[in-house]
Coordinates of C-alpha atoms and ligand atoms in Angstrom, one line a residue:
M4 CA 131.0 80.3 74.5
T5 CA 132.0 79.1 77.9
A6 CA 129.9 79.9 81.0
K7 CA 133.0 80.3 83.2
M8 CA 132.2 82.2 86.4
T9 CA 134.4 85.1 87.3
D10 CA 135.1 86.6 90.7
T11 CA 132.9 89.5 89.8
R12 CA 129.7 87.5 90.0
I13 CA 127.5 88.4 92.9
D14 CA 126.4 85.5 95.1
L15 CA 123.2 85.2 97.1
A16 CA 124.8 86.3 100.4
T17 CA 126.4 89.3 98.9
H18 CA 123.2 90.3 97.1
L19 CA 121.2 90.0 100.3
D20 CA 123.8 91.9 102.3
G21 CA 122.9 95.0 100.2
A22 CA 119.3 94.9 101.2
A23 CA 117.9 96.3 104.5
L24 CA 116.3 93.1 105.8
P25 CA 115.1 92.1 109.2
Q26 CA 117.9 90.6 111.2
G27 CA 118.6 87.0 110.4
L28 CA 116.5 86.9 107.2
S29 CA 119.4 86.7 104.8
E30 CA 120.9 83.8 106.8
L31 CA 117.5 82.1 106.8
L32 CA 117.2 82.4 103.0
A33 CA 120.7 81.1 102.6
L34 CA 119.6 78.0 104.6
V35 CA 116.5 77.5 102.5
A36 CA 118.7 77.8 99.4
S37 CA 121.2 75.3 100.7
A38 CA 118.4 72.8 101.6
C39 CA 117.3 73.1 98.0
V40 CA 120.8 72.2 96.8
D41 CA 120.4 69.0 98.7
I42 CA 116.9 68.4 97.1
R43 CA 118.5 69.1 93.7
K44 CA 121.0 66.3 94.3
V45 CA 118.2 63.8 94.9
V46 CA 116.2 65.1 91.9
S47 CA 119.3 64.7 89.7
G48 CA 120.0 61.2 91.0
G49 CA 116.6 60.1 90.0
A50 CA 116.4 56.3 90.0
L51 CA 120.0 56.1 91.3
A52 CA 118.9 58.1 94.4
G53 CA 115.8 56.1 95.0
A54 CA 113.8 59.2 94.1
L55 CA 111.3 57.8 91.6
G56 CA 107.8 56.4 92.2
A57 CA 105.1 56.5 94.9
S58 CA 105.8 56.6 98.6
G59 CA 102.8 54.5 99.4
S60 CA 101.2 57.3 101.5
V61 CA 98.8 60.2 100.9
N62 CA 98.9 63.8 102.1
V63 CA 96.3 65.8 103.9
Q64 CA 94.6 66.6 100.6
D65 CA 94.3 62.8 99.9
E66 CA 96.8 63.0 97.1
E67 CA 99.3 60.2 96.6
Q68 CA 102.7 61.3 97.8
K69 CA 105.7 60.6 95.6
K70 CA 108.9 59.4 97.3
L71 CA 110.5 62.7 96.3
D72 CA 107.7 64.7 98.0
V73 CA 108.5 62.9 101.2
I74 CA 112.3 63.2 100.8
S75 CA 112.2 66.9 99.9
N76 CA 109.8 67.6 102.8
D77 CA 112.2 65.9 105.2
I78 CA 115.2 67.8 103.9
L79 CA 113.6 71.2 104.4
T80 CA 111.9 70.3 107.7
D81 CA 115.0 68.8 109.3
Q82 CA 117.4 71.6 108.2
L83 CA 115.1 74.4 109.0
L84 CA 114.0 73.2 112.4
A85 CA 117.6 72.7 113.3
S86 CA 118.2 76.5 112.9
P87 CA 117.7 78.8 115.9
L88 CA 116.3 81.3 113.4
V89 CA 113.2 79.2 112.8
A90 CA 110.2 79.1 115.1
G91 CA 108.2 76.6 113.0
V92 CA 107.5 75.2 109.6
A93 CA 104.4 74.2 107.7
S94 CA 104.3 72.2 104.5
E95 CA 101.8 71.0 101.9
E96 CA 103.0 67.5 102.7
M97 CA 102.3 67.6 106.5
D98 CA 98.9 67.7 108.2
N99 CA 99.9 70.3 110.8
C100 CA 102.7 72.7 111.4
Q101 CA 105.8 71.6 113.2
P102 CA 107.0 74.0 115.9
A103 CA 110.8 74.2 116.4
P104 CA 112.2 72.2 119.4
H105 CA 113.8 75.4 120.7
S106 CA 112.4 78.8 121.6
G107 CA 113.4 82.2 120.2
G108 CA 113.1 81.6 116.5
K109 CA 112.0 84.7 114.6
F110 CA 110.7 83.2 111.4
L111 CA 108.0 80.8 110.2
V112 CA 108.7 79.0 106.9
L113 CA 106.0 77.5 104.7
F114 CA 106.7 75.4 101.7
D115 CA 105.6 73.2 98.9
P116 CA 108.7 71.0 99.0
L117 CA 108.3 69.4 95.6
D118 CA 105.9 71.2 93.3
G119 CA 104.8 69.4 90.1
S120 CA 105.9 66.0 91.6
S121 CA 104.0 64.1 88.8
N122 CA 106.9 65.3 86.6
I123 CA 109.6 63.5 88.5
D124 CA 109.2 60.1 87.0
I125 CA 109.3 61.5 83.5
N126 CA 112.4 63.6 84.1
A127 CA 110.5 66.9 83.5
P128 CA 110.9 70.1 85.6
V129 CA 109.9 70.2 89.3
G130 CA 110.4 72.9 91.9
T131 CA 110.3 74.0 95.5
I132 CA 108.1 77.0 96.6
F133 CA 108.6 78.8 99.9
S134 CA 107.2 81.7 101.9
V135 CA 108.7 83.4 105.1
L136 CA 106.6 85.1 107.8
A137 CA 107.5 86.6 111.1
A138 CA 106.8 84.3 114.0
P139 CA 104.3 85.7 116.5
E140 CA 104.9 85.7 120.2
G141 CA 104.0 82.6 122.2
D142 CA 103.4 79.0 121.2
I143 CA 103.5 78.2 117.5
T144 CA 100.3 76.5 116.3
D145 CA 98.7 76.2 112.8
A146 CA 97.0 79.5 113.6
S147 CA 100.3 81.3 113.8
F148 CA 100.8 80.7 110.0
L149 CA 97.4 82.2 109.0
Q150 CA 98.8 85.6 108.1
D151 CA 97.8 87.6 105.0
G152 CA 100.0 87.2 102.0
R153 CA 101.0 90.8 102.2
K154 CA 102.8 90.1 105.5
Q155 CA 105.3 87.8 103.8
L156 CA 108.8 88.9 104.5
A157 CA 110.2 86.8 101.6
A158 CA 109.1 84.3 99.1
G159 CA 110.7 82.3 96.3
Y160 CA 111.0 79.2 94.3
V161 CA 113.7 76.9 93.1
L162 CA 113.3 75.4 89.6
Y163 CA 115.1 72.1 89.1
G164 CA 115.2 72.3 85.4
G165 CA 117.9 72.3 82.7
Q166 CA 119.4 74.9 85.0
T167 CA 118.7 75.1 88.7
M168 CA 117.5 78.6 89.5
L169 CA 116.4 80.4 92.7
V170 CA 114.0 83.2 92.1
L171 CA 113.5 85.4 95.2
T172 CA 111.8 88.5 96.5
T173 CA 112.2 90.2 99.9
G174 CA 109.7 92.9 98.8
N175 CA 112.1 95.0 96.7
G176 CA 111.8 93.5 93.2
V177 CA 112.7 90.0 92.1
A178 CA 116.1 88.5 91.6
G179 CA 117.1 85.2 89.9
F180 CA 120.2 83.1 90.8
T181 CA 121.6 80.2 88.9
L182 CA 123.3 77.3 90.8
S183 CA 126.9 77.0 89.5
L184 CA 128.5 73.7 88.9
D185 CA 130.6 74.3 92.1
G186 CA 127.4 74.8 94.1
Q187 CA 127.1 78.6 94.4
W188 CA 124.0 80.6 93.9
L189 CA 125.1 83.4 91.5
L190 CA 123.0 86.4 90.5
T191 CA 122.2 86.0 86.8
H192 CA 118.8 87.8 86.6
P193 CA 119.1 90.9 88.8
D194 CA 115.7 92.5 88.2
I195 CA 113.1 90.3 86.7
K196 CA 110.1 92.0 85.2
I197 CA 107.1 90.4 83.6
S198 CA 106.1 91.9 80.3
A199 CA 102.7 93.6 80.5
D200 CA 101.5 92.2 77.3
T201 CA 101.5 88.6 76.1
K202 CA 100.4 86.1 73.4
E203 CA 100.8 83.0 75.6
F204 CA 98.5 81.4 78.1
A205 CA 98.7 78.3 80.3
I206 CA 95.8 76.3 81.5
N207 CA 95.0 72.6 81.8
M208 CA 92.6 72.4 78.8
S209 CA 91.4 69.0 79.8
N210 CA 89.3 70.7 82.5
Q211 CA 87.5 72.9 80.1
R212 CA 84.1 71.5 80.6
H213 CA 84.3 72.2 84.3
W214 CA 85.3 75.9 84.1
A215 CA 83.0 78.9 84.8
Q216 CA 81.6 80.7 81.7
G217 CA 84.0 83.7 82.0
V218 CA 87.1 81.5 81.7
Q219 CA 85.5 79.6 78.8
T220 CA 84.9 82.9 77.0
Y221 CA 88.5 84.1 77.7
V222 CA 90.2 80.9 76.5
A223 CA 87.8 80.7 73.5
G224 CA 89.0 84.2 72.5
C225 CA 92.6 83.1 72.7
L226 CA 91.9 80.0 70.6
Q227 CA 90.2 82.0 67.9
G228 CA 93.4 83.9 67.2
V229 CA 93.5 86.5 64.5
E230 CA 90.0 85.4 63.4
G231 CA 88.5 86.4 66.7
G232 CA 87.9 89.6 68.6
R233 CA 91.4 89.6 70.1
G234 CA 92.9 89.9 66.6
K235 CA 96.1 88.0 67.5
N236 CA 97.2 84.4 67.6
F237 CA 98.0 82.9 71.0
N238 CA 100.4 80.1 72.0
M239 CA 99.6 77.6 74.8
R240 CA 102.0 76.0 77.2
W241 CA 101.4 73.7 80.2
V242 CA 104.3 72.1 82.1
A243 CA 102.1 70.8 84.9
A244 CA 104.5 72.2 87.5
M245 CA 103.5 75.6 88.7
V246 CA 107.1 76.6 89.3
A247 CA 108.1 75.9 85.7
D248 CA 105.0 77.7 84.3
V249 CA 105.5 80.7 86.5
H250 CA 109.2 80.8 85.6
R251 CA 108.3 80.9 81.9
I252 CA 106.0 83.9 82.7
M253 CA 108.9 85.6 84.6
M254 CA 111.2 85.1 81.7
R255 CA 108.9 86.0 78.7
G256 CA 105.5 86.9 80.0
G257 CA 102.2 85.0 79.8
V258 CA 99.3 84.1 81.9
F259 CA 98.7 81.0 84.1
L260 CA 95.2 80.0 85.1
Y261 CA 94.2 77.3 87.6
P262 CA 90.7 78.7 88.0
W263 CA 87.8 77.7 90.2
D264 CA 85.9 74.9 88.5
K265 CA 82.7 73.1 89.3
R266 CA 84.1 69.6 90.0
E267 CA 84.3 70.3 93.8
P268 CA 82.5 73.5 94.4
N269 CA 83.5 73.5 98.1
K270 CA 87.2 73.5 97.1
P271 CA 87.8 76.8 95.4
G272 CA 90.5 75.7 93.0
K273 CA 93.4 73.2 93.1
L274 CA 96.3 75.2 94.3
R275 CA 97.1 76.0 97.9
L276 CA 97.0 79.6 99.2
M277 CA 99.8 79.3 101.8
Y278 CA 102.3 77.2 99.8
E279 CA 101.6 78.2 96.2
G280 CA 99.2 81.1 95.8
N281 CA 100.8 83.6 98.3
P282 CA 104.5 83.1 97.5
M283 CA 103.9 83.1 93.8
S284 CA 101.7 86.1 94.0
F285 CA 104.3 88.0 96.0
L286 CA 106.9 87.2 93.4
V287 CA 104.5 88.1 90.5
E288 CA 103.5 91.4 91.9
Q289 CA 107.1 92.3 92.7
A290 CA 107.9 91.6 89.1
G291 CA 105.2 94.0 87.9
G292 CA 102.6 91.3 87.1
K293 CA 99.2 90.7 88.6
S294 CA 97.9 87.7 90.6
T295 CA 94.2 87.3 91.3
T296 CA 91.6 84.7 92.2
D297 CA 89.1 85.8 89.5
G298 CA 90.8 88.6 87.5
R299 CA 90.2 91.3 90.0
A300 CA 90.6 90.3 93.7
A301 CA 94.3 90.0 94.6
I302 CA 95.4 86.7 96.0
L303 CA 97.5 88.6 98.5
D304 CA 94.3 90.1 99.9
V305 CA 92.7 86.7 100.6
T306 CA 92.3 86.2 104.4
P307 CA 93.7 82.7 105.3
T308 CA 91.4 80.6 107.4
E309 CA 93.0 77.2 107.1
L310 CA 96.6 76.0 106.6
H311 CA 95.7 73.9 103.6
Q312 CA 93.2 76.3 102.1
R313 CA 92.8 76.2 98.3
V314 CA 92.5 79.2 96.0
P315 CA 91.8 79.8 92.4
V316 CA 94.9 81.3 90.7
I317 CA 95.1 83.6 87.7
L318 CA 98.4 85.3 87.4
G319 CA 100.9 86.9 84.9
S320 CA 101.2 89.7 82.5
A321 CA 99.3 92.8 83.9
N322 CA 97.4 93.9 80.8
E323 CA 96.3 90.3 80.0
I324 CA 95.1 89.9 83.5
D325 CA 93.0 93.0 83.0
I326 CA 91.5 91.5 79.9
I327 CA 90.7 88.3 81.8
A328 CA 89.0 90.4 84.4
D329 CA 86.9 92.2 81.8
T330 CA 86.1 88.9 80.0
C331 CA 85.1 87.2 83.2
G332 CA 82.8 90.2 84.0
V333 CA 83.6 90.3 87.7
Ligands
LIG15 O1 101.1 71.5 93.0 C1 100.0 71.3 92.2 C2 100.4 71.2 90.7 O2 101.2 70.1 90.5 C3 101.0 72.4 90.1 O3 102.4 72.4 90.2 C4 100.6 72.4 88.7 O4 100.5 73.7 88.1 C5 99.3 71.7 88.7 O5 99.2 71.0 90.0 C6 99.1 70.7 87.6 O6 97.8 70.3 87.7 P1 97.2 69.2 86.6 O7 97.6 67.9 87.1 O8 95.7 69.5 86.6 O9 97.8 69.5 85.3
LIG16 MN1 102.6 72.3 94.1

């Protein structure tokens, strides 16, 4: 079967035209999507594009930056700050926000430019995650970005996998676009819904001894399969790139946990609220799933206090998240 595109396919701009969005938002999203096409080119080039290996620097979280983290960050930052629509950007890979060199921008954009970057050197999936907020009046500082997740105007991710896909919400459901060979984002998944039930979980099992008791109990119940109280067998997957793990959940259900653990009690989890937790939670809720810190409290209700704040993340199929909440006893 050929995957020949016909003129009847809906592209990103046409899809967004049909939505009642704040003025300029659809152009901004087209710009983000276009920057991600440029990131895709570097990802695909791999060693040929000088994209593999460490950059020799560390980010604000003291994590080693890969070359591709830095390249992807530069692509998004340069292209977005050149747009009159943008008032400022903030990134997992930059210590502080960068206000635009012009005034009058209406939007703030936050991003994890290359999620799962430890996958790049092994040619496994990586992604970009982004979140769009309204710019407040006045000078743009880090504090301008500290807005509740429910204030996001749009959020999405691009998965650089076997197919390059953009999955997007503007608060009215979730749509998925596939990048065609001639560089167009075409609507292939018009209304993504996460199944309420699942038999699949995703967690980094090597951290088991550090988890709180509730998560231990929940995962033990999954591992017991038909012999345990759940009475069904579970499958486990862990791509080690949140974008890829969340995309699997979008496509066929499941739960993803990067829970609080006791290694660094002052850092409540590994993932970042502003660049990972909030945008993914907006997408997951819009697809009918749930996204919480502990099974109950919604990530979108966490009040941000710092740009690089961390958060425990438990998200996915709604009924399974309820079971996690009950098991964790919160
Ligand atoms: O961005 C952080 C991240 O790379 C996520 O994409 C991924 O889910 C997680 O960390 C992987 O963590 P670990 O290295 O513990 O498997
Ligand atoms: Mn990430």
